[in-house]
PDB file of C-alpha atoms in Angstrom:
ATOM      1  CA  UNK Z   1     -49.053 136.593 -28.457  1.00 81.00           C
ATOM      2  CA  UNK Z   2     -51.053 135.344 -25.501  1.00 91.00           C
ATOM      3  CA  UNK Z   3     -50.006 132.050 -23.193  1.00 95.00           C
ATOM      4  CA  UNK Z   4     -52.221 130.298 -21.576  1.00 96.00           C
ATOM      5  CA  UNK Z   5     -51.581 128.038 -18.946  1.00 96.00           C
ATOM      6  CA  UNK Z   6     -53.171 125.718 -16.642  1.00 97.00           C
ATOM      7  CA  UNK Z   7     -52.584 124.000 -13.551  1.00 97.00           C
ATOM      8  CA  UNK Z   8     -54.711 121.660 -11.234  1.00 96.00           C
ATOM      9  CA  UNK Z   9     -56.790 118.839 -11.823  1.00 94.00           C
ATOM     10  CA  UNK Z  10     -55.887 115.059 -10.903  1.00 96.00           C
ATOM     11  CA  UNK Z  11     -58.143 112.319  -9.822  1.00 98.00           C
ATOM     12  CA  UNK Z  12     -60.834 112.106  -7.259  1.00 98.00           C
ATOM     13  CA  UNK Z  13     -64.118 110.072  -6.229  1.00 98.00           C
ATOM     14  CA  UNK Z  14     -67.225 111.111  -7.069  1.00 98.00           C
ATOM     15  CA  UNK Z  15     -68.709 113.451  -5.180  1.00 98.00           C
ATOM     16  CA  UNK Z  16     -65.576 115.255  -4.286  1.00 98.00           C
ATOM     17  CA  UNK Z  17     -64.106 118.645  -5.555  1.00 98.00           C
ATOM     18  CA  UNK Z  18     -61.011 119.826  -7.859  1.00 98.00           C
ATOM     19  CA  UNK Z  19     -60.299 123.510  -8.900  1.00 98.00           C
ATOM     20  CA  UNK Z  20     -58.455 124.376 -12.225  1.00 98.00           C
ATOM     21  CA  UNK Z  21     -56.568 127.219 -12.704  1.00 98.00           C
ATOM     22  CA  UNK Z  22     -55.545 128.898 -15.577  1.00 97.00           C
ATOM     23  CA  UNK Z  23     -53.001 132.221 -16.193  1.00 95.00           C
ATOM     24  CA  UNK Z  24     -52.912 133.870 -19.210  1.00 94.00           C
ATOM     25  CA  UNK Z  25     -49.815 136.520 -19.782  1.00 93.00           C
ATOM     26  CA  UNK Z  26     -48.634 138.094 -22.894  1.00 90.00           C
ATOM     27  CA  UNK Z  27     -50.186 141.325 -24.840  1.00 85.00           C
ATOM     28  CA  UNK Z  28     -54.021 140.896 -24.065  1.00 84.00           C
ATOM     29  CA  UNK Z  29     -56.696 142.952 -26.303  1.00 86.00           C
ATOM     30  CA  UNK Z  30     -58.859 144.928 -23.776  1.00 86.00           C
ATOM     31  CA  UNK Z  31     -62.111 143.182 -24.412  1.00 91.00           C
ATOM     32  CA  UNK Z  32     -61.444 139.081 -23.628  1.00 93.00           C
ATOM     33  CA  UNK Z  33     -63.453 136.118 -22.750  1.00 95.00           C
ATOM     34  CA  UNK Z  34     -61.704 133.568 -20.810  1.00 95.00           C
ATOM     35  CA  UNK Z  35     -62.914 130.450 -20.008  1.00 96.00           C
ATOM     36  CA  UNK Z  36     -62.964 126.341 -20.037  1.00 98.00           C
ATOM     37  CA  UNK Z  37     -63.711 124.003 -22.733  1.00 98.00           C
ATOM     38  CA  UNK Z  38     -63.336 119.638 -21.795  1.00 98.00           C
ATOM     39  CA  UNK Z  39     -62.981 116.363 -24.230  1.00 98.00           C
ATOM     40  CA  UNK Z  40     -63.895 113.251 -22.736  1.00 97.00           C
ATOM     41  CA  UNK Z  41     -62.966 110.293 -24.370  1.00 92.00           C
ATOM     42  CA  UNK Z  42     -64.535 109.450 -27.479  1.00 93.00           C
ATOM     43  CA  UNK Z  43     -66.210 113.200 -27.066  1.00 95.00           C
ATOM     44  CA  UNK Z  44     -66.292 116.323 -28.452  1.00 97.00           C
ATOM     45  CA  UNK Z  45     -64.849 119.471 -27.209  1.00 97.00           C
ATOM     46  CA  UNK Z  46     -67.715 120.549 -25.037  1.00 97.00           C
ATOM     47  CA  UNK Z  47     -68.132 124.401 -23.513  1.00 97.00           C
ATOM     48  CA  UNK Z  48     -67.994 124.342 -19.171  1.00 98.00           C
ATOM     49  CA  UNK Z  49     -67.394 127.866 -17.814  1.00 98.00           C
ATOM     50  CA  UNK Z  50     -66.400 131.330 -19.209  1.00 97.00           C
ATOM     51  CA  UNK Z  51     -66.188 134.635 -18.139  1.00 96.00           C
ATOM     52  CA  UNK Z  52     -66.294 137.843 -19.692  1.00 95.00           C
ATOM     53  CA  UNK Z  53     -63.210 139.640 -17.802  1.00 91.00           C
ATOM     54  CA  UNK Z  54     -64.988 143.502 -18.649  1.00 90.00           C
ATOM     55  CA  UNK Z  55     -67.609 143.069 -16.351  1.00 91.00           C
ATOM     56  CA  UNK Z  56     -67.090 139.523 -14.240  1.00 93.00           C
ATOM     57  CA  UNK Z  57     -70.129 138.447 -16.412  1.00 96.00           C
ATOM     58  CA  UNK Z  58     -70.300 134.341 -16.026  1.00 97.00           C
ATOM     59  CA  UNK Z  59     -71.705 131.607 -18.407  1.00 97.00           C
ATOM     60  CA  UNK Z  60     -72.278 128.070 -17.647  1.00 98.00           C
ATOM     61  CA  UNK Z  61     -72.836 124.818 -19.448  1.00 98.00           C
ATOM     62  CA  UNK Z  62     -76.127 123.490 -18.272  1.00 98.00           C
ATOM     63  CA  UNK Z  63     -74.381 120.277 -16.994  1.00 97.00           C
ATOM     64  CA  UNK Z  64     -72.410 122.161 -14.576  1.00 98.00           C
ATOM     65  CA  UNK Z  65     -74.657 124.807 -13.442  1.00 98.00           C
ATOM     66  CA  UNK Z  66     -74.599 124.712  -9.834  1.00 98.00           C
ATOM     67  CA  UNK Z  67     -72.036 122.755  -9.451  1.00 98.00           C
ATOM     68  CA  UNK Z  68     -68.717 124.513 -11.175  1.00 98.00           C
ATOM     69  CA  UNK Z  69     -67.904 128.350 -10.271  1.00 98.00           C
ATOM     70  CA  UNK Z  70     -65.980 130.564 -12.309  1.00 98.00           C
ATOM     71  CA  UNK Z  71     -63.978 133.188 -10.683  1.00 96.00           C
ATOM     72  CA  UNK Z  72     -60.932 135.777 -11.373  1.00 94.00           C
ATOM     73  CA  UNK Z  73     -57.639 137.231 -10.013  1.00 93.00           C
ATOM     74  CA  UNK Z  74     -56.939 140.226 -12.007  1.00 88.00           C
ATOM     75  CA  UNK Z  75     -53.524 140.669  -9.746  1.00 88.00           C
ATOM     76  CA  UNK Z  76     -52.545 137.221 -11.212  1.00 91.00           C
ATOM     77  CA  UNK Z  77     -54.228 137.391 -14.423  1.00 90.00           C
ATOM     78  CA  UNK Z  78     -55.904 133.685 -13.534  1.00 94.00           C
ATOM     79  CA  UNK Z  79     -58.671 131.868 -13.406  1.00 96.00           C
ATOM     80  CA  UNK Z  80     -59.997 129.508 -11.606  1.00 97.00           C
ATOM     81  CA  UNK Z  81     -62.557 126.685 -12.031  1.00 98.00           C
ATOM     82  CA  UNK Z  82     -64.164 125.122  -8.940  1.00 98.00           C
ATOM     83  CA  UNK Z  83     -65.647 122.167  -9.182  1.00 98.00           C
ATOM     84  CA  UNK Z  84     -67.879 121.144  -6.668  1.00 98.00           C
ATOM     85  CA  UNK Z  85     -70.116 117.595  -6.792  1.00 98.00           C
ATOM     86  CA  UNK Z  86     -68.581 115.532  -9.421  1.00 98.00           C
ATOM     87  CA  UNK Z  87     -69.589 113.236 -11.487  1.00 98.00           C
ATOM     88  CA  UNK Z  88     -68.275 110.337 -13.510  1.00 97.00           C
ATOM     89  CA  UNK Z  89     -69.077 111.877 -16.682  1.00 96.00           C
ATOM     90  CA  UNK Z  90     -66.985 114.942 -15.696  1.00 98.00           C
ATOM     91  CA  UNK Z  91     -64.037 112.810 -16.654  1.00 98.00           C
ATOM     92  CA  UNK Z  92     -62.155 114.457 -19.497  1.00 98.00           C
ATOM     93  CA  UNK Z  93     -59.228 116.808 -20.661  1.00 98.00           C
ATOM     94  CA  UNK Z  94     -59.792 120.468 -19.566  1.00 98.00           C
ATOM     95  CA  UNK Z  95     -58.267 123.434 -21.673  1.00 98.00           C
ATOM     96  CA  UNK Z  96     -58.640 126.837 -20.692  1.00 97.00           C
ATOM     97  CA  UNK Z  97     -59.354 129.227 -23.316  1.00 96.00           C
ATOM     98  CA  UNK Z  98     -58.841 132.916 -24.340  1.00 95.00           C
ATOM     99  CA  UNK Z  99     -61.606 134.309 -26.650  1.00 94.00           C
ATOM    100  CA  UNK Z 100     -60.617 138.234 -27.761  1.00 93.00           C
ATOM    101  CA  UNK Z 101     -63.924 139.846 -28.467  1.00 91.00           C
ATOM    102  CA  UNK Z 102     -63.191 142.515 -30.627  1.00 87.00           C
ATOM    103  CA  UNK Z 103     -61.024 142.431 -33.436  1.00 82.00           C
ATOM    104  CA  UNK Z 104     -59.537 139.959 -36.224  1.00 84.00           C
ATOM    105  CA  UNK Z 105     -57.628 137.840 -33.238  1.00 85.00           C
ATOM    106  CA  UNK Z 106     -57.243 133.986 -33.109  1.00 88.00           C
ATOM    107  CA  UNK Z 107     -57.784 132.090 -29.747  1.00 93.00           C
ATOM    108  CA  UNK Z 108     -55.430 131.268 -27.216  1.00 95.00           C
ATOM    109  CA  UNK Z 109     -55.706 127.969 -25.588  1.00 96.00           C
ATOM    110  CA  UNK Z 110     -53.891 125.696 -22.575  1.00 97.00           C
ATOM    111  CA  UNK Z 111     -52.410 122.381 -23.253  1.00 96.00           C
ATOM    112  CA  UNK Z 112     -55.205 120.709 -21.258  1.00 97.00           C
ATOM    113  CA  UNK Z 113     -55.314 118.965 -17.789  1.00 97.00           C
ATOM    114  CA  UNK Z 114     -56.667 115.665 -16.781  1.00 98.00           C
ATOM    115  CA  UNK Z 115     -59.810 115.107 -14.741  1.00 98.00           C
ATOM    116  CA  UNK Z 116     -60.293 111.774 -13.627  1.00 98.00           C
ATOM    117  CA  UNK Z 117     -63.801 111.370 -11.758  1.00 98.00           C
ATOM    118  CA  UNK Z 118     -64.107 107.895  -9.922  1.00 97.00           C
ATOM    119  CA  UNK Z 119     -67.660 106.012  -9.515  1.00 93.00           C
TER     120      UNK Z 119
END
């Protein structure tokens, strides 16, 4: 089993910057996607940020692009989501996500963070 847990967030004015982060331990397959997923209220789970960990390769929600970076600590097995320029509408529950790409293997997700984005 994998664990997946995240850290970070609060509350901040718009414009201003937060970064997630999110360590994953337990028996990893050795091709994985890792990544961030948000609900705002009255949303749907929406796609943000993910990385494939083989190669570093990154992939960004066109909302954030530009604004949100994706990066990795293999020594820590984390990581991180900084969030640069935001916005009102970035307000909503963040859960970090582990995607095995090969394989029969079900996902792996964080209990979710807050991110409260003030006008």
């Amino acid at each position: 089993q994998v664990q997946v847990v995240e850290s970070g967030g609060g509350s901040v004015q718009a414009g201003g910057s937060l970064r997630l982060s999110c360590a994953v331990s337990g028996r990893t397959v050795s091709s994985y996607r890792m990544g961030w997923f948000r609900q705002g209220p009255g949303k749907e789970r929406e796609f943000v940020a993910a990385m494939r960990w083989s190669d570093g390769t990154t992939y960004y929600a066109d909302s954030v692009k530009g604004r949100f970076t994706i990066s990795r600590d293999n020594a820590k097995n984390t990581v991180y989501l900084q969030m640069n320029s935001l916005k009102p509408e970035d307000t909503a529950v963040y859960s970090c996500n582990y995607q095995p790409l090969i394989g029969v293997i079900r996902d792996s997700w964080g209990q979710g963070i807050q991110v409260t984005v003030s006008s």
